[in-house]
Each structure stands twice: as C-alpha cells, then as structure tokens.
Amino acid sequence: MWYDLQTLLALWIGVDIVVALAFLLQHRRVRHMAGSGWWSLACGVHLLALLSVAVRPWLPTWVALPLTNLLFTSAFTLLWTGLRAHLGLPTRRLLQTMALVIAAEAPLYVYFIVGFDSLGARHLLWAATNLTLVGLIMRDVRRHAPRPLPMEWRAVRWALRAQASLMVASLVLAQALKLQPQQVVGLMLFCFFFVFLFNSLAYYGLVTLRLRDDADTARAEQRQREADLRRLVDNLDAGVMVFHPDQTLWRVNTAARRLLGWSVTGGSSLLPEPVRVDWKLLGEDGQPLRRHDMPFERVLVTGQPVRDVIVGLPGEAGQPPRWALCSGYPESDAHGGLRSVVLTFIDITAMKAAQSEQKALQARLAQSQKMQALGTLAGGVAHDFNNILAAILGNADIAREDLPPAARAHESLAEIGTAARRGRELVRQILAFSRQQPLARERLQLAAMVSESCALLRAALPPRVQLVQSLADPVPDIEGDATQLQQVLVNLGTNALHAMQTRSGRVSFVLDTVAADAPELPPELAQACRAVDQPALRMRVIDEGCGMDETVLRRVFEPFFTTKPVGQGTGLGLPVVMGIVEAHGGHIALRSSVDAGTTVTLLFPPVAPALAAPAPKPVTMPRVENPAPPRPLADDGQAPHVLYLDDDDTLVFLVRRLLERRGYRVTAVGLQEEALALVRERPGHFALLLTDYNMPGLSGLDVARQALEADPTLPVAVASGYITDELQAQAKAAGVREVVFKTDAVDQFCEIVARLIKPAAA
C-alpha cells in the first residue's frame, strides 16, 4: 500500500495524546468550562480505540472488532456530551441512552462475526450509529449555537459535515469496490485522521472562543465597575484626589473640583486641570500650613495614613476661606512601593460657621449671664443703697431749708446732694443695664431723636471734628422710651468724640432700613419685621478715631470695663446701651480696628403703619389705672393723715419730717403688722398708705392687699428702689394706685403724695 498502517496509527496516537492533554490543561485552567473535560475524555477513549486497532492482529476477531467499533462510538458520544456541556445543555439522559445503545450493539457485532460473518452488515451498523450521532450533534449546533454563527462554530459545522460525508463515502466505496477488511480499516483510518485533526481544531476553537468571550465579558464588567466606581466617586459629597508620588494630579472628582473652585462642567475626572496643584492650605488658626504639616507631605514622608486634619482653602478676594476635613492614604503597588497618594476632603465650612455661631452664642450667653448676675446684684443692693441715697438727699434738703440763706453750709450741702445724685444716676445705669428699669413706651420717630441728639452733641464738638447726619426718608416708626433711647444716642456720640482724641475727621450718624430677609438680622428681629411687613431700622454711629484691637473689642460690653483713666469713666456706657437696645427688642453690633475707626450698628423692630400709638407707660404708674372712689375727709376735719411703712428707721424719720413740714399728719412705722393694725382699727381715717416694697416677711404688695381688704377706699402707693414691668403689673392687680421711685427728690416726692391725697380730699 502507498501508506503504512502502523505508521499512521502511531502518528494518530501521538496527535490524540497531544489533543487530549491540550483539552485537559484547558479544563484544569478554566474549571467552569465543562466541555473541554468531556473532549479530553473523548480523546482518551479515541486513543484506546486506536490502540485496539493497533493490537487487533493479536486479539480474536470477535473481541477486537466489536471493541474497536464500540470505542469509536463512545468517543463520538463523549464529543456530543462535551458539546452539550459547552452549550449548557443537560447530559445525563444522553449518557444513559448511549450506554444502552452501546450495550445493545455489542452482541450484534459478535453475531455478525461469529454467527453471520458479514463485513457490510458490520460496516452498516457502525456507520448508521455514528451518522446518527453526527446528525444529533448537528441538530444541537443548529438549535443552540449563537447567532450569527461565529467562525469557530462554522468550523465545527463543516467538520461534522465532512465527518458524515466520509462515513457515507467509506460505506459506499467499501461495498462498491469489494475491499477487504484490512483495506477498509486502513482507508478509513487515513481519511478520518484528517477529519479528526479538523474536528480537534474546531472544538479547540470553541474553547478559544469561550475564553475570548469570557475575557471580553470580564473586561466589559471591569470597565463597567470602573465606570460605576468613577460615577460613585464623582457623585460623592466628599472630595477625592489621587496624586502620583511626584505630586502630579492623576484623578479628581467633582466635589474636589468644586471645593478647589475649578470648573465642574465638561471636565474629565481622569484628565483635570491643572496637572499640579499649588497648595495654599491654612491651619485651624488661619495661618498658612508649613510644608511638613501638609497631609500629602506627611503621607509621602511617613508612608502612613493621615486622618482628620482640618485645613482651610483660601477663597477668592474678599471671600472667607473654605474649610475641609482632610485625610490621606498611601496606595502601594504589587511590589510594596508607593503607587499613589489618595487625599479625601469633607467640606465642613458650614460646620465651622455653625461653630463660630455657637461661640458667638456662647459669648452672648455669658454676657447675658453677667447681665443676669448684675441684675440680681442690683436688685439686692438697690434697695439698701437707694434707702441711703434717699436719706442723704432728703436730709440734705431739710438741712438746707433750716439754714439761713447766707449760711456757708449751703455749699457743703449742695456737694452732698450732688454726690448723692451721682450715686442715684449710677444705680439707674446699673438698673438700665440689667433691664430692670421700666420703659415708658410710645411711638417714636428715630430720625427726630437723632437730630436732637446731634444738636446736643454739637455743643461739645471740637473744631477739628465734623458731625454728619445721613437720615433716610421715609423710615418706619419704632416703639420705645424716648429718654432711654436719647441716652443711647448721646452715649454713642460721646464715645465717638472721645475716640477721635486729637484726630481730625468725621462722626457720622447714619439712619436707614434693612430688609427683613437680610442675613445680618437676628431671627427674632427678622420675624418681628415680617409680622408687620416693614423693614428693620438700622442706626449706625461711625467715627474715624483710634479704634480698638481684638482684646478690647471682646470686652467692650462687660460691665465696669473701661479704657479711660481712673475717675473718667464707670465702664457702664456701652453695657447700658446694650441693655436699653435689647430691652427695646433690638440688636447691637460693633466693628472696629486699630487706627481705622469704629462702627456701632443698632437694629430696631418697626411699628406697623396702621397701628395707633400705644398708651405711654411712665416709670410711675398712672393714677387712672386704679381710680379711687369718693371718700370723706379725715374724721376730725384736720390735715390729711398719711400712714408710712418702711423697715429702714432712717427713712421713717426722714419721711415723717418731710411730710410734717408740708402740713400733713404722719404716722410712720417700721413693722407691717403695726401698720395693718392701724388700718383695721381706724378704717377710713388715713388719706394715704405709703409702704416700702422690699421688706422682710410681708412685701409691700402683701401689705397693700391686706390693707385694701380692711379699707377698700384707702389710696395705697408702693415705693421701690428698682421698678420693673412685672412689679407694675402686680401692683395694678393688687389695687395699688402708684409705684414711686424711692430716690426721687424731696419736692417730687412730696408732689406725688399731694397728688395721691388730692382725689380723696376732693
């Protein structure tokens, strides 16, 4: 023959071994690819079939021939099983069915050798079985292969067609040419060797296609994950920046671009601008960070993460810095070297602003607590101190009346009175600061008050200083105490003139309005403006004087703090101003810098235009609040009889002398029970009960209630060294006619007594 059968078998066995190992290696490398394992097993069975052909001369024919045919059929079955496994189709029933078919064919092959020796029958049985298998494989390819068919699947289809064609051709030629069995086997081996190579390449192409598809899928998934990660990082509120070790920027997300003030529209997060960042970071103290304190440098030097470093990024000109919580992390490569440095930024500008606001609120709370403490102190001290001042003023006036006009003691008594009045004004200032002074509220035009205050200040205006008014028109009215607001404006103007010292310049009073939605308005004041649909009034006193540094600026509203020399200031000017402004529902702010002057800003709530002016509330209660019913004169027809109650013996002695000098009969006592007993014993006898408010045991209001129960027609007045709105309301509810300020001058005190007694005598 022109080919050697043994050589062909040896060559085919070698190729079978190589192909089986190739499929086995692919199966071990890619465990999820089930088809390659079956194809490796098919090559192994095919190898056994070839070996059975090689040892056929040494085996009985009824053993060698059926074994060879059945092994070839099993190899085809395993190829089909591998293809179905590759396509993800079930294989269990297929294997069971083919095992039954092969078991049924074995006795047929033996019968066609031993019982009925027919080469054609054996050939026909083998070809029919394998052609059926090839047809079933082609059916699965047609039904389940991907569309359109890739080149690898087309190669499998052509290999199957070639295999089927060779089987049919070998069957026809063997019958037509009457070939001997040895010739048929040799011819079939020669033809099917090339078909086997084609099949092996085709099926290995399927493995390669699956690997390529898996790789494409993995790359697509990787790209999708990277895209999702980029979108996730890009949409984070936290800024993320990735740097190479040479400080060049590799990646940056939108939040970081926004934090750095870069453009966030149309920019690529992979190629941002600029490539290198010129850091100008600030520390918590607002000073530029040193290089070795910067998070990037610390990570670069130590190789360790840096967490929660507060840094500031300077804003544009005139804009405050933006603050961020920065963390840095080193990112290493596969060899442990530094690959990149990741910096994250969490914008905490709002939190820093909230912290600043909290500190301001804490400072205001501390100031409020100081005011409350001073108010409590004033309430405790004012009673005794006012008693002392009242005794000094009253006795000084009585002594002056007792002296002849030419007596030299008048001068000394005048100085005593002056000193006592200074003490009285100091107490008034303390009470105004602590907001224990009642407000005589009325509708006011702040512009008119500014003009009046400027007219007063011009008398003390140095020639080098110019006083300027800038009054917007129109502005809403306000509701308040004209006297106290006048005091505020004069105090601020006087402070501005003192700040000018020897300088030349201007002191400006600027009155305008601020919209209710302006950020400078406190929430309570803004709400009051919205309630009446009017803007807030803003009063600014601006000087070009020496100004104040931060240390002084933080303490200007502390009581008794002053920068003036000893004896030239009490330190209550600005605290009193703040107390009066806040008592009017307003707000005060102060801005100053050394050698740049000072601006004091006052904000007041407006009054609705349609509202009528409220009734004034003077310091002393109006007589009409509790009108006295008509009552007869004293029962003996003599001068009105006044009952005075005070726990201070000095005032008891003083008031008795004062009223007796003016023709009244006076009964002055120091115990509440004694005064109430006199009222109960002689109802209708006394023309007036004047009682102190702050006394141990029963207060003046308690005495008034019990006295009015005993004598409802008795006029009752209460004297106090500090008068509050609450005290006036309680006095009115108790039936008290008037609340008298205790340190009023002698003449004013006597006028109040006469006014209270006059209705009863009418």
Tab-separated table of C-alpha atoms in Angstrom, residues 47-342:
chain	number	residue	atom	x	y	z
A	47	LEU	CA	-6.830	6.765	21.914
A	48	LEU	CA	-7.988	3.444	23.316
A	49	ALA	CA	-9.839	2.752	20.061
A	50	LEU	CA	-6.648	3.374	18.092
A	51	LEU	CA	-4.712	1.107	20.416
A	52	SER	CA	-7.307	-1.603	19.898
A	53	VAL	CA	-6.774	-1.223	16.146
A	54	ALA	CA	-3.016	-1.491	16.632
A	55	VAL	CA	-3.277	-4.735	18.702
A	56	ARG	CA	-6.037	-6.188	16.510
A	57	PRO	CA	-3.779	-8.879	14.889
A	58	TRP	CA	-3.054	-10.340	18.328
A	59	LEU	CA	-6.676	-10.470	19.508
A	60	PRO	CA	-9.560	-12.684	18.436
A	61	THR	CA	-11.691	-11.085	15.750
A	62	TRP	CA	-14.912	-11.339	17.763
A	63	VAL	CA	-13.140	-9.329	20.532
A	64	ALA	CA	-11.024	-6.829	18.632
A	65	LEU	CA	-13.587	-5.737	16.042
A	66	PRO	CA	-16.550	-5.026	18.377
A	67	LEU	CA	-14.221	-3.368	20.903
A	68	THR	CA	-12.798	-1.033	18.295
A	69	ASN	CA	-16.185	-0.032	16.872
A	70	LEU	CA	-17.755	0.475	20.282
A	71	LEU	CA	-14.797	2.607	21.455
A	72	PHE	CA	-15.129	4.823	18.359
A	73	THR	CA	-18.872	5.149	19.017
A	74	SER	CA	-18.154	6.019	22.663
A	75	ALA	CA	-15.690	8.676	21.507
A	76	PHE	CA	-18.413	10.219	19.325
A	77	THR	CA	-20.811	10.079	22.283
A	78	LEU	CA	-18.330	11.887	24.521
A	79	LEU	CA	-17.762	14.532	21.842
A	80	TRP	CA	-21.521	15.131	21.726
A	81	THR	CA	-21.671	15.211	25.551
A	82	GLY	CA	-18.854	17.777	25.615
A	83	LEU	CA	-20.655	19.927	23.051
A	84	ARG	CA	-23.886	19.886	25.059
A	85	ALA	CA	-21.993	20.699	28.245
A	86	HIS	CA	-20.269	23.553	26.391
A	87	LEU	CA	-23.696	24.855	25.355
A	88	GLY	CA	-25.073	24.454	28.887
A	89	LEU	CA	-27.493	21.649	27.936
A	90	PRO	CA	-28.297	18.584	30.106
A	91	THR	CA	-26.109	15.483	29.516
A	92	ARG	CA	-27.274	12.866	31.996
A	93	ARG	CA	-30.057	11.310	29.907
A	94	LEU	CA	-27.807	11.371	26.818
A	95	LEU	CA	-25.140	9.296	28.579
A	96	GLN	CA	-27.724	6.862	29.885
A	97	THR	CA	-29.282	6.407	26.418
A	98	MET	CA	-25.911	5.941	24.649
A	99	ALA	CA	-24.798	3.447	27.268
A	100	LEU	CA	-27.904	1.368	26.465
A	101	VAL	CA	-27.262	1.714	22.689
A	102	ILE	CA	-23.645	0.604	23.003
A	103	ALA	CA	-24.647	-2.294	25.242
A	104	ALA	CA	-27.188	-3.381	22.620
A	105	GLU	CA	-24.687	-3.100	19.711
A	106	ALA	CA	-22.037	-5.292	21.317
A	107	PRO	CA	-23.884	-8.655	20.780
A	108	LEU	CA	-24.865	-7.567	17.267
A	109	TYR	CA	-21.217	-7.077	16.338
A	110	VAL	CA	-20.366	-10.517	17.769
A	111	TYR	CA	-23.272	-12.076	15.880
A	112	PHE	CA	-22.151	-10.517	12.565
A	113	ILE	CA	-18.726	-12.058	13.129
A	114	VAL	CA	-19.435	-15.458	14.671
A	115	GLY	CA	-22.982	-16.264	13.673
A	116	PHE	CA	-23.269	-14.446	10.379
A	117	ASP	CA	-19.956	-13.111	9.090
A	118	SER	CA	-20.881	-10.012	7.085
A	119	LEU	CA	-18.490	-7.095	6.621
A	120	GLY	CA	-21.205	-4.992	5.065
A	121	ALA	CA	-23.566	-5.521	7.996
A	122	ARG	CA	-20.869	-4.605	10.465
A	123	HIS	CA	-19.886	-1.569	8.438
A	124	LEU	CA	-23.519	-0.531	8.056
A	125	LEU	CA	-24.179	-0.875	11.796
A	126	TRP	CA	-21.135	1.228	12.696
A	127	ALA	CA	-21.872	3.893	10.096
A	128	ALA	CA	-25.564	4.131	10.981
A	129	THR	CA	-24.833	4.585	14.676
A	130	ASN	CA	-22.142	7.219	14.162
A	131	LEU	CA	-24.074	9.037	11.428
A	132	THR	CA	-27.000	9.275	13.864
A	133	LEU	CA	-24.663	10.755	16.487
A	134	VAL	CA	-23.275	13.260	13.989
A	135	GLY	CA	-26.812	14.219	12.988
A	136	LEU	CA	-27.788	14.793	16.602
A	137	ILE	CA	-24.677	16.913	17.136
A	138	MET	CA	-25.520	18.997	14.056
A	139	ARG	CA	-29.076	19.421	15.392
A	140	ASP	CA	-27.768	20.823	18.686
A	141	VAL	CA	-25.424	23.139	16.786
A	142	ARG	CA	-28.272	24.380	14.631
A	143	ARG	CA	-30.608	24.944	17.617
A	144	HIS	CA	-28.337	26.249	20.336
A	145	ALA	CA	-25.258	27.788	18.741
A	146	PRO	CA	-25.114	31.627	18.970
A	147	ARG	CA	-26.456	33.668	16.073
A	148	PRO	CA	-24.935	34.846	13.892
A	149	LEU	CA	-22.582	31.878	13.857
A	150	PRO	CA	-19.003	32.840	14.699
A	151	MET	CA	-16.211	31.401	12.597
A	152	GLU	CA	-15.427	28.728	15.215
A	153	TRP	CA	-18.975	27.363	15.161
A	154	ARG	CA	-18.986	27.357	11.377
A	155	ALA	CA	-15.765	25.318	11.515
A	156	VAL	CA	-17.471	22.777	13.830
A	157	ARG	CA	-20.393	22.517	11.430
A	158	TRP	CA	-18.078	21.946	8.437
A	159	ALA	CA	-16.118	19.337	10.410
A	160	LEU	CA	-19.319	17.458	11.215
A	161	ARG	CA	-20.394	17.564	7.570
A	162	ALA	CA	-17.013	16.290	6.454
A	163	GLN	CA	-17.173	13.506	9.023
A	164	ALA	CA	-20.652	12.456	7.881
A	165	SER	CA	-19.605	12.603	4.239
A	166	LEU	CA	-16.565	10.380	4.875
A	167	MET	CA	-18.691	7.833	6.699
A	168	VAL	CA	-21.137	7.643	3.813
A	169	ALA	CA	-18.330	7.569	1.238
A	170	SER	CA	-16.461	4.829	3.076
A	171	LEU	CA	-19.624	2.751	3.264
A	172	VAL	CA	-20.409	3.175	-0.434
A	173	LEU	CA	-16.846	2.639	-1.617
A	174	ALA	CA	-16.362	-0.414	0.542
A	175	GLN	CA	-19.433	-2.058	-0.936
A	176	ALA	CA	-18.812	-0.915	-4.461
A	177	LEU	CA	-15.124	-1.824	-4.651
A	178	LYS	CA	-15.443	-5.038	-2.652
A	179	LEU	CA	-12.488	-4.053	-0.424
A	180	GLN	CA	-11.023	-6.423	2.125
A	181	PRO	CA	-11.435	-5.623	5.863
A	182	GLN	CA	-7.780	-4.682	6.189
A	183	GLN	CA	-8.096	-2.274	3.287
A	184	VAL	CA	-11.331	-0.794	4.665
A	185	VAL	CA	-9.737	-0.164	8.052
A	186	GLY	CA	-6.674	1.405	6.526
A	187	LEU	CA	-8.670	3.642	4.219
A	188	MET	CA	-10.980	4.762	7.000
A	189	LEU	CA	-8.092	5.495	9.348
A	190	PHE	CA	-6.355	7.528	6.680
A	191	CYS	CA	-9.434	9.624	5.889
A	192	PHE	CA	-10.653	10.036	9.409
A	193	PHE	CA	-7.198	11.110	10.624
A	194	PHE	CA	-7.521	14.402	8.770
A	195	VAL	CA	-11.142	14.772	9.796
A	196	PHE	CA	-10.018	14.205	13.395
A	197	LEU	CA	-7.444	16.968	13.085
A	198	PHE	CA	-10.103	19.280	11.637
A	199	ASN	CA	-12.524	18.304	14.446
A	200	SER	CA	-9.877	18.875	17.112
A	201	LEU	CA	-9.080	22.313	15.766
A	202	ALA	CA	-12.770	23.161	15.509
A	203	TYR	CA	-13.565	22.096	19.082
A	204	TYR	CA	-10.424	23.752	20.387
A	205	GLY	CA	-11.623	26.837	18.535
A	206	LEU	CA	-14.801	26.653	20.626
A	207	VAL	CA	-12.659	26.622	23.769
A	208	THR	CA	-10.699	29.593	22.496
A	209	LEU	CA	-13.924	31.385	21.573
A	210	ARG	CA	-15.320	30.791	25.069
A	211	LEU	CA	-12.093	32.066	26.619
A	212	ARG	CA	-12.189	35.117	24.373
A	213	ASP	CA	-15.857	35.738	25.189
A	214	ASP	CA	-15.152	35.321	28.900
A	215	ALA	CA	-12.237	37.709	28.621
A	216	ASP	CA	-14.384	40.240	26.743
A	217	THR	CA	-17.137	39.846	29.331
A	218	ALA	CA	-14.643	40.234	32.167
A	219	ARG	CA	-13.149	43.329	30.524
A	220	ALA	CA	-16.630	44.753	29.952
A	221	GLU	CA	-17.551	44.051	33.560
A	222	GLN	CA	-14.286	45.593	34.682
A	223	ARG	CA	-14.940	48.666	32.571
A	224	GLN	CA	-18.486	48.823	33.936
A	225	ARG	CA	-17.223	48.501	37.501
A	226	GLU	CA	-14.654	51.197	36.874
A	227	ALA	CA	-17.315	53.417	35.316
A	228	ASP	CA	-19.658	52.750	38.256
A	229	LEU	CA	-16.829	53.442	40.674
A	230	ARG	CA	-15.967	56.669	38.858
A	231	ARG	CA	-19.615	57.740	38.919
A	232	LEU	CA	-19.859	56.809	42.585
A	233	VAL	CA	-16.705	58.718	43.492
A	234	ASP	CA	-17.677	61.598	41.230
A	235	ASN	CA	-21.083	61.903	42.896
A	236	LEU	CA	-19.725	61.780	46.433
A	237	ASP	CA	-20.080	64.883	48.558
A	238	ALA	CA	-16.546	64.226	49.765
A	239	GLY	CA	-13.728	65.413	47.518
A	240	VAL	CA	-11.283	62.736	46.301
A	241	MET	CA	-7.897	63.493	44.734
A	242	VAL	CA	-5.311	60.911	43.655
A	243	PHE	CA	-1.686	62.056	43.279
A	244	HIS	CA	1.390	60.421	41.882
A	245	PRO	CA	4.384	60.454	44.234
A	246	ASP	CA	5.827	63.376	42.221
A	247	GLN	CA	2.782	65.427	43.316
A	248	THR	CA	1.195	65.427	39.862
A	249	LEU	CA	-2.549	65.013	39.950
A	250	TRP	CA	-3.915	61.782	38.497
A	251	ARG	CA	-7.623	61.813	39.288
A	252	VAL	CA	-10.073	64.184	40.948
A	253	ASN	CA	-13.839	64.047	41.452
A	254	THR	CA	-16.456	66.772	41.103
A	255	ALA	CA	-16.662	67.562	44.822
A	256	ALA	CA	-12.926	68.233	44.974
A	257	ARG	CA	-13.097	70.394	41.851
A	258	ARG	CA	-15.939	72.362	43.397
A	259	LEU	CA	-14.025	72.729	46.674
A	260	LEU	CA	-10.964	73.991	44.801
A	261	GLY	CA	-13.028	76.368	42.683
A	262	TRP	CA	-12.322	74.543	39.402
A	263	SER	CA	-14.855	74.145	36.609
A	264	VAL	CA	-17.140	71.148	37.111
A	265	THR	CA	-18.888	71.308	33.715
A	266	GLY	CA	-17.407	69.459	30.811
A	267	GLY	CA	-14.263	68.442	32.662
A	268	SER	CA	-12.925	64.901	32.678
A	269	SER	CA	-12.226	63.359	36.066
A	270	LEU	CA	-9.270	61.486	34.524
A	271	LEU	CA	-7.546	64.491	32.989
A	272	PRO	CA	-8.337	67.514	35.165
A	273	GLU	CA	-6.732	70.881	35.106
A	274	PRO	CA	-4.229	71.810	36.373
A	275	VAL	CA	-1.935	68.771	36.465
A	276	ARG	CA	-0.055	70.059	39.519
A	277	VAL	CA	-1.834	71.721	42.454
A	278	ASP	CA	-0.265	74.799	44.009
A	279	TRP	CA	-1.355	74.175	47.584
A	280	LYS	CA	-2.039	77.137	49.849
A	281	LEU	CA	-3.613	75.401	52.793
A	282	LEU	CA	-4.455	77.076	56.094
A	283	GLY	CA	-4.331	75.640	59.585
A	284	GLU	CA	-7.085	75.914	62.159
A	285	ASP	CA	-5.549	79.172	63.349
A	286	GLY	CA	-5.978	80.662	59.874
A	287	GLN	CA	-2.216	80.742	59.197
A	288	PRO	CA	-0.621	79.005	56.172
A	289	LEU	CA	0.415	75.420	56.888
A	290	ARG	CA	4.098	74.620	56.843
A	291	ARG	CA	5.155	72.177	54.184
A	292	HIS	CA	5.850	69.242	56.510
A	293	ASP	CA	2.404	69.707	58.113
A	294	MET	CA	0.514	69.276	54.842
A	295	PRO	CA	-1.344	65.933	54.597
A	296	PHE	CA	0.290	64.946	51.276
A	297	GLU	CA	3.794	65.560	52.595
A	298	ARG	CA	3.089	63.651	55.809
A	299	VAL	CA	1.847	60.617	53.881
A	300	LEU	CA	4.777	60.862	51.471
A	301	VAL	CA	7.352	61.024	54.274
A	302	THR	CA	5.892	58.512	56.741
A	303	GLY	CA	4.079	56.154	54.390
A	304	GLN	CA	1.280	56.006	56.956
A	305	PRO	CA	-2.319	57.245	56.684
A	306	VAL	CA	-3.134	60.719	57.986
A	307	ARG	CA	-6.673	61.180	59.257
A	308	ASP	CA	-8.976	64.067	60.148
A	309	VAL	CA	-6.738	67.068	59.563
A	310	ILE	CA	-8.678	70.340	59.439
A	311	VAL	CA	-7.384	72.511	56.604
A	312	GLY	CA	-8.582	75.742	55.063
A	313	LEU	CA	-8.548	76.704	51.402
A	314	PRO	CA	-8.293	80.462	50.830
A	315	GLY	CA	-11.282	81.881	48.974
A	316	GLU	CA	-11.375	84.491	46.280
A	317	ALA	CA	-10.595	88.107	47.076
A	318	GLY	CA	-12.804	89.227	49.916
A	319	GLN	CA	-14.327	85.758	50.392
A	320	PRO	CA	-13.866	83.732	53.585
A	321	PRO	CA	-11.831	80.518	53.373
A	322	ARG	CA	-13.476	77.168	52.843
A	323	TRP	CA	-12.741	74.515	55.465
A	324	ALA	CA	-12.383	70.784	54.954
A	325	LEU	CA	-11.620	67.670	56.984
A	326	CYS	CA	-8.726	66.078	55.097
A	327	SER	CA	-7.431	62.502	55.244
A	328	GLY	CA	-4.572	60.968	53.265
A	329	TYR	CA	-3.856	57.333	52.404
A	330	PRO	CA	-0.874	55.711	50.646
A	331	GLU	CA	-1.688	53.272	47.831
A	332	SER	CA	1.005	50.637	47.181
A	333	ASP	CA	1.738	48.626	44.051
A	334	ALA	CA	2.231	44.850	43.843
A	335	HIS	CA	5.868	45.176	44.978
A	336	GLY	CA	5.054	47.303	48.025
A	337	GLY	CA	6.232	50.573	46.517
A	338	LEU	CA	4.244	53.782	46.778
A	339	ARG	CA	1.968	53.935	43.751
A	340	SER	CA	-0.150	56.970	44.622
A	341	VAL	CA	-1.439	59.127	47.469
A	342	VAL	CA	-5.208	59.486	47.923
